[in-house]
Short mmCIF file of C-alpha atoms in Angstrom, two decimals:
data_model
loop_
_atom_site.label_atom_id
_atom_site.label_comp_id
_atom_site.label_asym_id
_atom_site.label_seq_id
_atom_site.Cartn_x
_atom_site.Cartn_y
_atom_site.Cartn_z
CA MET A 1 -73.64 42.52 49.93
CA SER A 2 -70.66 41.48 47.88
CA GLU A 3 -68.88 39.68 50.67
CA SER A 4 -69.49 38.42 54.18
CA PRO A 5 -68.81 40.69 57.14
CA ARG A 6 -65.28 40.15 58.35
CA PRO A 7 -64.54 40.73 62.03
CA ALA A 8 -61.24 41.90 63.39
CA GLN A 9 -58.93 39.05 64.33
CA THR A 10 -57.67 40.37 67.63
CA PRO A 11 -59.68 39.76 70.79
CA PRO A 12 -61.55 42.91 72.00
CA ALA A 13 -60.25 45.06 74.89
CA ARG A 14 -62.49 45.17 77.94
CA ASP A 15 -63.01 47.50 80.84
CA ALA A 16 -63.09 46.13 84.32
CA HIS A 17 -66.81 45.66 84.28
CA GLY A 18 -66.63 43.73 81.01
CA GLU A 19 -63.97 41.50 82.25
CA GLN A 20 -65.92 40.69 85.39
CA VAL A 21 -69.06 39.97 83.38
CA SER A 22 -67.15 37.80 80.93
CA GLU A 23 -65.67 35.72 83.61
CA MET A 24 -68.97 35.33 85.34
CA PHE A 25 -70.66 34.01 82.24
CA ASN A 26 -67.74 31.75 81.42
CA GLY A 27 -68.09 30.17 84.85
CA ILE A 28 -71.77 29.19 84.37
CA ALA A 29 -71.52 28.27 80.69
CA GLU A 30 -72.25 24.53 81.04
CA ARG A 31 -75.42 25.06 83.07
CA TYR A 32 -76.56 28.39 81.58
CA ASP A 33 -79.31 26.96 79.33
CA LEU A 34 -80.81 24.82 82.03
CA MET A 35 -80.93 27.73 84.43
CA ASN A 36 -82.57 30.05 81.89
CA LEU A 37 -85.26 27.39 81.32
CA VAL A 38 -85.92 27.17 85.05
CA MET A 39 -85.86 30.88 85.57
CA THR A 40 -88.48 31.50 82.91
CA TRP A 41 -90.74 28.62 84.02
CA GLY A 42 -89.96 26.75 80.77
CA GLN A 43 -90.91 29.69 78.57
CA GLU A 44 -87.46 30.67 77.21
CA PRO A 45 -87.81 28.72 73.90
CA ARG A 46 -91.08 30.53 73.20
CA PHE A 47 -89.52 33.94 73.91
CA VAL A 48 -86.63 33.06 71.68
CA ARG A 49 -88.89 31.99 68.82
CA ARG A 50 -90.88 35.26 69.15
CA THR A 51 -87.72 37.29 69.14
CA VAL A 52 -86.70 35.86 65.79
CA GLU A 53 -90.12 36.26 64.38
CA ARG A 54 -90.08 39.97 65.25
CA ALA A 55 -86.80 40.36 63.19
CA GLN A 56 -88.77 40.06 59.89
CA LEU A 57 -85.95 38.27 58.20
CA PRO A 58 -85.67 37.85 54.33
CA ASP A 59 -85.20 34.36 52.89
CA ALA A 60 -81.41 34.30 53.17
CA PRO A 61 -80.49 36.94 55.67
CA THR A 62 -77.14 38.01 57.08
CA VAL A 63 -77.68 38.28 60.85
CA LEU A 64 -75.55 39.46 63.74
CA ASP A 65 -76.52 37.82 67.05
CA LEU A 66 -74.98 39.76 69.85
CA ALA A 67 -74.49 38.37 73.40
CA THR A 68 -75.04 35.07 71.58
CA GLY A 69 -73.94 33.02 74.57
CA THR A 70 -74.67 29.40 73.81
CA GLY A 71 -76.44 30.34 70.58
CA ASP A 72 -80.14 30.04 71.47
CA ILE A 73 -81.23 32.90 69.22
CA ALA A 74 -78.69 32.15 66.49
CA LEU A 75 -79.82 28.49 66.27
CA GLU A 76 -83.48 29.56 66.17
CA ILE A 77 -82.64 31.82 63.20
CA LEU A 78 -81.27 28.78 61.43
CA ARG A 79 -84.44 26.86 62.18
CA GLN A 80 -86.61 29.64 60.75
CA ARG A 81 -84.25 30.60 57.84
CA TYR A 82 -82.09 27.66 56.77
CA GLY A 83 -80.08 29.77 54.34
CA ALA A 84 -79.12 32.42 56.88
CA HIS A 85 -75.56 33.48 57.40
CA ILE A 86 -75.26 34.15 61.08
CA ILE A 87 -72.42 35.62 63.11
CA GLY A 88 -72.78 34.89 66.79
CA ALA A 89 -70.72 37.42 68.85
CA ASP A 90 -70.03 37.45 72.50
CA PHE A 91 -67.17 38.29 74.92
CA ALA A 92 -67.55 35.04 76.86
CA PRO A 93 -65.65 32.46 74.74
CA GLU A 94 -66.62 29.48 76.98
CA MET A 95 -70.26 30.25 76.43
CA MET A 96 -69.67 30.26 72.66
CA GLU A 97 -67.75 26.94 72.97
CA VAL A 98 -70.89 25.34 74.40
CA GLY A 99 -72.81 26.75 71.47
CA ARG A 100 -70.32 25.30 68.89
CA ARG A 101 -71.00 21.80 70.23
CA ARG A 102 -74.84 22.14 69.88
CA PRO A 103 -76.52 20.66 66.77
CA GLY A 104 -76.20 23.27 64.03
CA GLY A 105 -73.48 25.09 65.85
CA GLU A 106 -71.04 24.44 62.97
CA GLN A 107 -73.15 26.52 60.67
CA ILE A 108 -72.69 29.66 62.83
CA SER A 109 -69.61 31.98 62.66
CA TRP A 110 -68.54 32.49 66.26
CA VAL A 111 -66.76 35.74 67.01
CA GLU A 112 -65.34 37.19 70.25
CA ALA A 113 -66.42 40.84 70.16
CA ASP A 114 -67.29 43.85 72.27
CA ALA A 115 -70.87 45.07 71.71
CA MET A 116 -69.79 48.67 72.32
CA ASP A 117 -67.15 48.54 69.58
CA LEU A 118 -68.25 46.14 66.86
CA PRO A 119 -65.51 44.86 64.36
CA PHE A 120 -67.85 45.15 61.29
CA GLU A 121 -68.30 47.64 58.54
CA GLU A 122 -71.25 49.89 58.29
CA GLY A 123 -74.60 48.55 56.79
CA VAL A 124 -73.83 44.90 56.36
CA PHE A 125 -76.55 43.07 58.42
CA ASP A 126 -80.18 42.50 57.62
CA ALA A 127 -80.88 42.23 61.32
CA VAL A 128 -79.21 42.40 64.73
CA THR A 129 -80.59 40.31 67.54
CA HIS A 130 -79.64 39.90 71.13
CA GLY A 131 -80.80 38.38 74.40
CA TYR A 132 -80.02 39.96 77.83
CA LEU A 133 -77.27 42.20 76.37
CA LEU A 134 -78.29 45.76 77.41
CA ARG A 135 -78.42 45.12 81.13
CA ASN A 136 -74.81 43.98 80.98
CA VAL A 137 -73.17 46.84 79.16
CA THR A 138 -71.91 50.14 80.75
CA ASP A 139 -73.00 52.34 77.89
CA ILE A 140 -76.42 51.49 76.31
CA PRO A 141 -76.43 54.55 73.95
CA THR A 142 -73.09 53.51 72.38
CA THR A 143 -74.21 49.85 72.18
CA LEU A 144 -77.35 50.96 70.22
CA ALA A 145 -75.40 53.26 68.04
CA GLU A 146 -73.09 50.43 66.95
CA GLN A 147 -76.07 48.28 66.09
CA PHE A 148 -77.66 51.10 64.08
CA ARG A 149 -74.24 51.56 62.25
CA VAL A 150 -73.90 47.92 61.16
CA LEU A 151 -77.53 47.46 60.08
CA LYS A 152 -78.61 47.83 56.48
CA PRO A 153 -81.11 50.57 55.86
CA GLY A 154 -84.52 49.02 56.62
CA GLY A 155 -82.96 46.38 58.84
CA TRP A 156 -84.32 45.38 62.28
CA MET A 157 -82.89 45.26 65.72
CA VAL A 158 -84.71 42.92 68.06
CA ALA A 159 -83.85 42.34 71.72
CA LEU A 160 -85.02 39.98 74.38
CA GLU A 161 -84.58 41.49 77.78
CA THR A 162 -85.72 41.27 81.36
CA SER A 163 -87.80 44.17 82.70
CA PRO A 164 -88.46 45.56 86.25
CA ALA A 165 -91.69 44.22 87.56
CA PRO A 166 -94.49 46.70 86.73
CA ASP A 167 -96.41 48.34 89.59
CA ASN A 168 -99.41 46.00 89.96
CA VAL A 169 -100.68 43.39 92.31
CA ILE A 170 -98.18 40.88 90.98
CA LYS A 171 -95.13 42.97 91.73
CA PRO A 172 -94.39 41.77 95.26
CA PHE A 173 -94.44 38.21 94.20
CA SER A 174 -92.38 38.67 90.98
CA THR A 175 -89.84 40.81 92.81
CA ALA A 176 -89.52 38.20 95.64
CA TYR A 177 -89.03 35.48 92.98
CA ILE A 178 -86.26 37.39 91.19
CA LYS A 179 -84.56 38.57 94.37
CA TRP A 180 -84.72 35.49 96.54
CA VAL A 181 -85.83 32.42 94.67
CA VAL A 182 -83.63 32.73 91.51
CA PRO A 183 -80.26 32.91 93.35
CA ARG A 184 -81.15 29.85 95.39
CA LEU A 185 -82.20 27.92 92.34
CA ALA A 186 -79.00 29.01 90.64
CA ASN A 187 -76.92 27.72 93.55
CA LEU A 188 -78.60 24.32 93.25
CA ILE A 189 -78.21 24.05 89.51
CA THR A 190 -74.94 25.96 88.82
CA ARG A 191 -73.22 26.12 92.19
CA ASN A 192 -72.79 29.81 91.49
CA ALA A 193 -75.36 31.82 93.32
CA GLU A 194 -73.23 34.95 93.10
CA ALA A 195 -73.67 35.07 89.32
CA TYR A 196 -77.45 35.00 89.63
CA GLU A 197 -77.51 37.49 92.47
CA TYR A 198 -75.82 39.78 90.08
CA LEU A 199 -78.36 38.95 87.28
CA SER A 200 -81.20 39.43 89.79
CA ALA A 201 -79.96 42.81 90.75
CA THR A 202 -79.42 43.97 87.17
CA THR A 203 -83.01 42.68 86.34
CA ARG A 204 -84.58 44.69 89.19
CA GLY A 205 -82.58 47.85 88.42
CA PHE A 206 -82.85 47.67 84.57
CA LYS A 207 -84.59 50.15 82.29
CA THR A 208 -88.38 49.96 81.76
CA PRO A 209 -89.75 49.33 78.27
CA ALA A 210 -90.62 52.97 78.06
CA GLU A 211 -87.01 53.99 78.83
CA ILE A 212 -85.67 51.43 76.25
CA HIS A 213 -88.07 53.04 73.73
CA GLY A 214 -86.65 56.40 74.37
CA LEU A 215 -83.03 55.21 73.99
CA LEU A 216 -83.91 53.55 70.68
CA ASP A 217 -85.52 56.74 69.45
CA ASP A 218 -82.44 58.70 70.49
CA ALA A 219 -80.28 56.23 68.49
CA GLY A 220 -82.21 57.08 65.28
CA PHE A 221 -84.44 53.97 65.07
CA VAL A 222 -88.07 54.06 63.84
CA ASN A 223 -91.07 51.78 64.07
CA ILE A 224 -90.14 51.06 67.74
CA GLY A 225 -92.27 48.73 69.81
CA HIS A 226 -92.25 46.03 72.46
CA GLU A 227 -94.29 43.31 74.01
CA THR A 228 -94.08 42.00 77.54
CA HIS A 229 -94.37 38.44 78.96
CA LEU A 230 -94.25 36.74 82.37
CA PHE A 231 -96.36 39.38 84.11
CA GLY A 232 -94.23 42.16 82.65
CA THR A 233 -90.82 40.87 83.72
CA MET A 234 -89.66 39.95 80.22
CA ALA A 235 -89.86 42.07 77.15
CA ILE A 236 -89.08 41.78 73.44
CA HIS A 237 -88.12 45.09 71.85
CA TRP A 238 -87.88 45.82 68.14
CA ALA A 239 -86.87 48.85 66.10
CA GLN A 240 -85.91 49.53 62.44
CA LYS A 241 -83.17 51.52 60.89
CA PRO A 242 -84.76 53.99 58.50
CA VAL A 243 -84.64 53.00 54.87
CA THR A 244 -83.37 56.48 54.07
CA THR A 245 -81.48 58.73 56.45
CA THR A 246 -80.92 62.51 56.33
CA GLY A 247 -77.35 63.73 56.64
#
């Protein structure tokens, strides 16, 4: 790549849902990392490390981290690939402001952007990563199509997402935890139970790993896979843009 990807300078337009979600995340920005740690029983850092490992990054990659929030995945990329050029993109600027203040935050390019209309040229990123993005967009196919577009041929998309509890003996307990316990913990930690009631509802109503697989296949990705954690309630998805495409 001859030059770094350059985003548009104007803030992205948002629909009503996007505006609502942006305001919600801005409102919990200062306590978001702590709440994620509690919600995942302390496993969030391990999931983030595994997500970056699945991206199969070259030595000095150019990476787009969507829904970057406070930069957990972006900063882990820096830890694993010190020479990486990383753009962290989100539509919640106050979340990114927390990320800027974290150690290493000055090495990331922070961009306010809409995941359904990315301000980047085609084929400029070695990898696209994101955490908890897909459950918060109104159009998953468009979101995946944009990621496919900006990836270099052979590049990887890797996503950390929640998953509906699978039908097994654990389901009643994991569902109760997500539906009832998480919002109450959130109220104690963030004083914003409504935000986590929303996140709880979107988790329970989100796509299964098999459905995400189908959406990635429809978008043109190959070598699609996933692994689950926390009794099936968390999943890491990966998929590759073909090295060659037919027109």
